[in-house]
PDB file of C-alpha atoms in Angstrom:
ATOM      1  CA  MET Y   1      29.368 -95.428 -32.683  1.00 60.00           C
ATOM      2  CA  PRO Y   2      28.922 -93.349 -29.523  1.00 67.00           C
ATOM      3  CA  ALA Y   3      25.596 -91.624 -28.896  1.00 73.00           C
ATOM      4  CA  PRO Y   4      25.409 -88.091 -30.369  1.00 76.00           C
ATOM      5  CA  ILE Y   5      25.843 -85.171 -27.976  1.00 89.00           C
ATOM      6  CA  VAL Y   6      23.838 -81.955 -28.423  1.00 93.00           C
ATOM      7  CA  ALA Y   7      24.915 -78.600 -26.980  1.00 93.00           C
ATOM      8  CA  ILE Y   8      22.788 -75.443 -26.973  1.00 94.00           C
ATOM      9  CA  ALA Y   9      24.185 -71.992 -26.193  1.00 91.00           C
ATOM     10  CA  GLU Y  10      22.216 -69.213 -24.508  1.00 90.00           C
ATOM     11  CA  ASP Y  11      21.659 -67.466 -27.891  1.00 86.00           C
ATOM     12  CA  GLY Y  12      20.180 -70.660 -29.365  1.00 89.00           C
ATOM     13  CA  THR Y  13      23.261 -71.800 -31.294  1.00 89.00           C
ATOM     14  CA  THR Y  14      23.007 -75.565 -31.458  1.00 93.00           C
ATOM     15  CA  TRP Y  15      25.774 -78.105 -32.119  1.00 91.00           C
ATOM     16  CA  ALA Y  16      25.806 -81.873 -32.336  1.00 93.00           C
ATOM     17  CA  LYS Y  17      28.836 -84.085 -31.820  1.00 92.00           C
ATOM     18  CA  LEU Y  18      28.700 -86.944 -34.267  1.00 86.00           C
ATOM     19  CA  ASP Y  19      31.411 -89.461 -33.521  1.00 83.00           C
ATOM     20  CA  THR Y  20      34.419 -87.090 -33.127  1.00 84.00           C
ATOM     21  CA  THR Y  21      33.156 -84.121 -35.173  1.00 88.00           C
ATOM     22  CA  TRP Y  22      31.118 -81.146 -33.936  1.00 90.00           C
ATOM     23  CA  VAL Y  23      28.506 -79.924 -36.442  1.00 88.00           C
ATOM     24  CA  THR Y  24      26.617 -76.630 -36.192  1.00 88.00           C
ATOM     25  CA  LEU Y  25      22.892 -77.280 -36.538  1.00 89.00           C
ATOM     26  CA  PHE Y  26      21.635 -73.744 -35.911  1.00 88.00           C
ATOM     27  CA  GLU Y  27      23.171 -70.324 -35.464  1.00 85.00           C
ATOM     28  CA  PRO Y  28      21.135 -67.107 -35.104  1.00 87.00           C
ATOM     29  CA  LEU Y  29      21.529 -64.513 -37.842  1.00 85.00           C
ATOM     30  CA  ALA Y  30      23.842 -61.609 -37.213  1.00 85.00           C
ATOM     31  CA  PRO Y  31      22.036 -58.274 -37.273  1.00 89.00           C
ATOM     32  CA  PHE Y  32      22.206 -55.993 -40.307  1.00 93.00           C
ATOM     33  CA  THR Y  33      24.735 -53.222 -39.754  1.00 92.00           C
ATOM     34  CA  PRO Y  34      24.266 -49.806 -41.400  1.00 90.00           C
ATOM     35  CA  THR Y  35      27.713 -49.866 -43.025  1.00 92.00           C
ATOM     36  CA  ILE Y  36      26.895 -49.213 -46.681  1.00 97.00           C
ATOM     37  CA  THR Y  37      28.530 -46.023 -47.921  1.00 97.00           C
ATOM     38  CA  LEU Y  38      26.512 -44.042 -50.483  1.00 98.00           C
ATOM     39  CA  LYS Y  39      27.946 -41.929 -53.289  1.00 98.00           C
ATOM     40  CA  SER Y  40      27.275 -38.197 -53.339  1.00 97.00           C
ATOM     41  CA  GLY Y  41      23.744 -37.412 -54.479  1.00 97.00           C
ATOM     42  CA  PHE Y  42      22.166 -40.537 -52.949  1.00 98.00           C
ATOM     43  CA  GLU Y  43      20.501 -41.218 -49.604  1.00 98.00           C
ATOM     44  CA  GLU Y  44      18.810 -43.989 -47.691  1.00 97.00           C
ATOM     45  CA  GLY Y  45      15.183 -44.501 -48.693  1.00 96.00           C
ATOM     46  CA  VAL Y  46      12.234 -45.777 -46.632  1.00 95.00           C
ATOM     47  CA  VAL Y  47      13.873 -49.203 -46.148  1.00 95.00           C
ATOM     48  CA  PRO Y  48      17.017 -48.758 -44.001  1.00 96.00           C
ATOM     49  CA  LEU Y  49      20.354 -49.824 -45.513  1.00 97.00           C
ATOM     50  CA  GLY Y  50      22.350 -52.643 -44.019  1.00 97.00           C
ATOM     51  CA  ALA Y  51      24.789 -55.468 -44.641  1.00 97.00           C
ATOM     52  CA  ARG Y  52      24.991 -58.865 -42.948  1.00 95.00           C
ATOM     53  CA  ARG Y  53      27.825 -61.365 -43.206  1.00 92.00           C
ATOM     54  CA  TRP Y  54      26.466 -64.851 -42.522  1.00 87.00           C
ATOM     55  CA  ALA Y  55      28.029 -67.406 -40.199  1.00 74.00           C
ATOM     56  CA  GLY Y  56      30.916 -69.079 -41.946  1.00 76.00           C
ATOM     57  CA  GLY Y  57      31.678 -65.820 -43.728  1.00 83.00           C
ATOM     58  CA  THR Y  58      30.924 -66.931 -47.281  1.00 90.00           C
ATOM     59  CA  ARG Y  59      27.506 -65.308 -47.781  1.00 93.00           C
ATOM     60  CA  VAL Y  60      26.474 -61.640 -47.606  1.00 96.00           C
ATOM     61  CA  SER Y  61      22.989 -60.135 -47.511  1.00 96.00           C
ATOM     62  CA  LEU Y  62      22.280 -56.496 -48.324  1.00 98.00           C
ATOM     63  CA  VAL Y  63      19.051 -54.705 -47.527  1.00 97.00           C
ATOM     64  CA  GLY Y  64      17.626 -51.249 -48.180  1.00 97.00           C
ATOM     65  CA  ARG Y  65      16.386 -48.689 -50.653  1.00 97.00           C
ATOM     66  CA  ILE Y  66      18.365 -45.867 -52.202  1.00 98.00           C
ATOM     67  CA  THR Y  67      16.943 -42.606 -53.563  1.00 97.00           C
ATOM     68  CA  ARG Y  68      18.455 -39.429 -54.958  1.00 97.00           C
ATOM     69  CA  THR Y  69      18.900 -36.539 -52.545  1.00 97.00           C
ATOM     70  CA  ASP Y  70      17.150 -34.170 -54.976  1.00 97.00           C
ATOM     71  CA  ALA Y  71      14.122 -36.527 -55.292  1.00 93.00           C
ATOM     72  CA  GLY Y  72      14.890 -36.957 -59.007  1.00 93.00           C
ATOM     73  CA  GLN Y  73      14.869 -40.166 -60.987  1.00 92.00           C
ATOM     74  CA  ILE Y  74      17.815 -42.559 -60.893  1.00 93.00           C
ATOM     75  CA  THR Y  75      18.690 -42.923 -64.538  1.00 88.00           C
ATOM     76  CA  ASP Y  76      21.749 -43.299 -66.738  1.00 86.00           C
ATOM     77  CA  ALA Y  77      22.453 -44.853 -70.121  1.00 79.00           C
ATOM     78  CA  ASN Y  78      25.077 -47.005 -68.397  1.00 88.00           C
ATOM     79  CA  ALA Y  79      25.690 -48.125 -64.832  1.00 95.00           C
ATOM     80  CA  VAL Y  80      24.896 -45.889 -61.863  1.00 96.00           C
ATOM     81  CA  ASN Y  81      27.370 -46.136 -58.991  1.00 98.00           C
ATOM     82  CA  LEU Y  82      25.189 -46.051 -55.866  1.00 98.00           C
ATOM     83  CA  GLY Y  83      27.796 -46.640 -53.176  1.00 98.00           C
ATOM     84  CA  ALA Y  84      29.974 -49.348 -51.651  1.00 98.00           C
ATOM     85  CA  VAL Y  85      29.701 -52.357 -49.377  1.00 97.00           C
ATOM     86  CA  PRO Y  86      31.825 -52.596 -46.209  1.00 96.00           C
ATOM     87  CA  SER Y  87      35.380 -53.845 -46.770  1.00 95.00           C
ATOM     88  CA  ASP Y  88      34.629 -57.195 -45.092  1.00 94.00           C
ATOM     89  CA  CYS Y  89      31.789 -57.776 -47.600  1.00 96.00           C
ATOM     90  CA  ILE Y  90      33.833 -57.384 -50.799  1.00 97.00           C
ATOM     91  CA  PRO Y  91      33.592 -60.618 -52.821  1.00 97.00           C
ATOM     92  CA  SER Y  92      36.493 -62.296 -54.612  1.00 96.00           C
ATOM     93  CA  ALA Y  93      34.939 -61.610 -58.039  1.00 97.00           C
ATOM     94  CA  LEU Y  94      31.990 -59.768 -59.599  1.00 97.00           C
ATOM     95  CA  ARG Y  95      28.635 -60.723 -58.064  1.00 98.00           C
ATOM     96  CA  THR Y  96      25.253 -59.892 -59.579  1.00 97.00           C
ATOM     97  CA  TYR Y  97      21.597 -60.300 -58.658  1.00 97.00           C
ATOM     98  CA  PRO Y  98      18.270 -58.701 -59.645  1.00 96.00           C
ATOM     99  CA  GLY Y  99      17.357 -55.482 -57.868  1.00 94.00           C
ATOM    100  CA  THR Y 100      13.820 -54.120 -57.731  1.00 93.00           C
ATOM    101  CA  CYS Y 101      12.816 -50.523 -58.285  1.00 93.00           C
ATOM    102  CA  SER Y 102       9.872 -48.150 -58.284  1.00 90.00           C
ATOM    103  CA  MET Y 103       7.400 -48.428 -61.153  1.00 84.00           C
ATOM    104  CA  ALA Y 104       5.996 -44.920 -60.651  1.00 82.00           C
ATOM    105  CA  GLY Y 105       5.961 -42.474 -63.542  1.00 73.00           C
ATOM    106  CA  THR Y 106       6.817 -43.641 -67.059  1.00 74.00           C
ATOM    107  CA  THR Y 107       8.806 -46.658 -65.852  1.00 72.00           C
ATOM    108  CA  THR Y 108       7.465 -50.045 -66.925  1.00 73.00           C
ATOM    109  CA  GLU Y 109      10.402 -52.202 -65.816  1.00 81.00           C
ATOM    110  CA  ALA Y 110      10.199 -53.597 -62.283  1.00 86.00           C
ATOM    111  CA  ALA Y 111      13.817 -54.709 -61.928  1.00 90.00           C
ATOM    112  CA  GLY Y 112      17.379 -54.059 -62.976  1.00 92.00           C
ATOM    113  CA  ARG Y 113      20.747 -55.581 -62.227  1.00 95.00           C
ATOM    114  CA  ILE Y 114      22.789 -55.022 -59.085  1.00 97.00           C
ATOM    115  CA  GLU Y 115      26.531 -55.615 -59.378  1.00 98.00           C
ATOM    116  CA  ILE Y 116      28.973 -55.813 -56.487  1.00 98.00           C
ATOM    117  CA  LEU Y 117      32.474 -55.252 -57.841  1.00 98.00           C
ATOM    118  CA  GLY Y 118      34.824 -57.883 -56.424  1.00 97.00           C
ATOM    119  CA  GLU Y 119      38.554 -58.031 -55.819  1.00 96.00           C
ATOM    120  CA  SER Y 120      39.240 -59.280 -59.347  1.00 93.00           C
ATOM    121  CA  SER Y 121      36.642 -57.010 -61.034  1.00 92.00           C
ATOM    122  CA  THR Y 122      37.417 -54.122 -63.329  1.00 88.00           C
ATOM    123  CA  SER Y 123      34.855 -51.555 -64.404  1.00 95.00           C
ATOM    124  CA  ALA Y 124      34.793 -48.093 -65.908  1.00 96.00           C
ATOM    125  CA  TYR Y 125      31.939 -47.317 -63.482  1.00 97.00           C
ATOM    126  CA  GLY Y 126      33.519 -48.098 -60.131  1.00 96.00           C
ATOM    127  CA  VAL Y 127      36.162 -49.772 -58.001  1.00 97.00           C
ATOM    128  CA  THR Y 128      36.337 -52.866 -55.815  1.00 97.00           C
ATOM    129  CA  GLY Y 129      33.392 -52.986 -53.403  1.00 97.00           C
ATOM    130  CA  ASP Y 130      31.168 -50.563 -55.335  1.00 98.00           C
ATOM    131  CA  ILE Y 131      27.451 -51.227 -55.858  1.00 98.00           C
ATOM    132  CA  LEU Y 132      26.412 -50.617 -59.474  1.00 98.00           C
ATOM    133  CA  TRP Y 133      22.836 -50.369 -60.779  1.00 96.00           C
ATOM    134  CA  TRP Y 134      22.099 -51.277 -64.411  1.00 95.00           C
ATOM    135  CA  TYR Y 135      18.614 -50.372 -65.639  1.00 92.00           C
ATOM    136  CA  GLN Y 136      17.000 -50.088 -69.047  1.00 85.00           C
ATOM    137  CA  GLY Y 137      13.545 -48.766 -68.152  1.00 81.00           C
ATOM    138  CA  ASP Y 138      12.394 -45.523 -69.747  1.00 81.00           C
ATOM    139  CA  GLY Y 139      12.454 -42.483 -67.512  1.00 84.00           C
ATOM    140  CA  GLY Y 140      14.541 -43.989 -64.713  1.00 88.00           C
ATOM    141  CA  THR Y 141      13.214 -44.906 -61.298  1.00 92.00           C
ATOM    142  CA  ALA Y 142      12.526 -43.065 -58.052  1.00 93.00           C
ATOM    143  CA  TRP Y 143      14.290 -45.671 -55.904  1.00 95.00           C
ATOM    144  CA  VAL Y 144      16.395 -48.817 -56.105  1.00 96.00           C
ATOM    145  CA  ASP Y 145      16.100 -51.650 -53.592  1.00 97.00           C
ATOM    146  CA  ILE Y 146      19.496 -53.328 -53.179  1.00 97.00           C
ATOM    147  CA  SER Y 147      18.150 -56.205 -51.056  1.00 97.00           C
ATOM    148  CA  GLY Y 148      19.734 -59.464 -52.107  1.00 97.00           C
ATOM    149  CA  ASP Y 149      22.373 -62.074 -51.360  1.00 97.00           C
ATOM    150  CA  TYR Y 150      25.732 -62.989 -52.862  1.00 97.00           C
ATOM    151  CA  TRP Y 151      28.651 -65.291 -52.135  1.00 96.00           C
ATOM    152  CA  MET Y 152      32.108 -64.078 -51.102  1.00 94.00           C
ATOM    153  CA  ASP Y 153      34.121 -66.855 -52.800  1.00 88.00           C
TER     154      ASP Y 153
END
């Protein structure tokens, strides 16, 4: 077997050639882009909104907090449609992960459920690419943090 070859780009991306195959050992993270679209009545909170598509394209990270524009509580008996991810971050199917929220006021629940509606998803609360918030805490919450990761495939 020939000796491995290592190549390092100016940005730090590192590859190794093992036999006849190049393997990526390290690739810097792409920056978050402020491409999340919010529904009417919502605005960016103290943590800026952003989306990042990872190298290889199969993983997405979202970051940021969402509040109501009238400073009221985010509450609904069902899902709240907060906004939408960029078109290149829409997964193939429904993706879910825990989302944190404010515990101020009467709220005693620290988390709810974030849903990203995928290409094969159907929902009475949104369309493909929408970000839904499901929460069962009394009194609603002042903000929702959508920070989390999901897979595209």
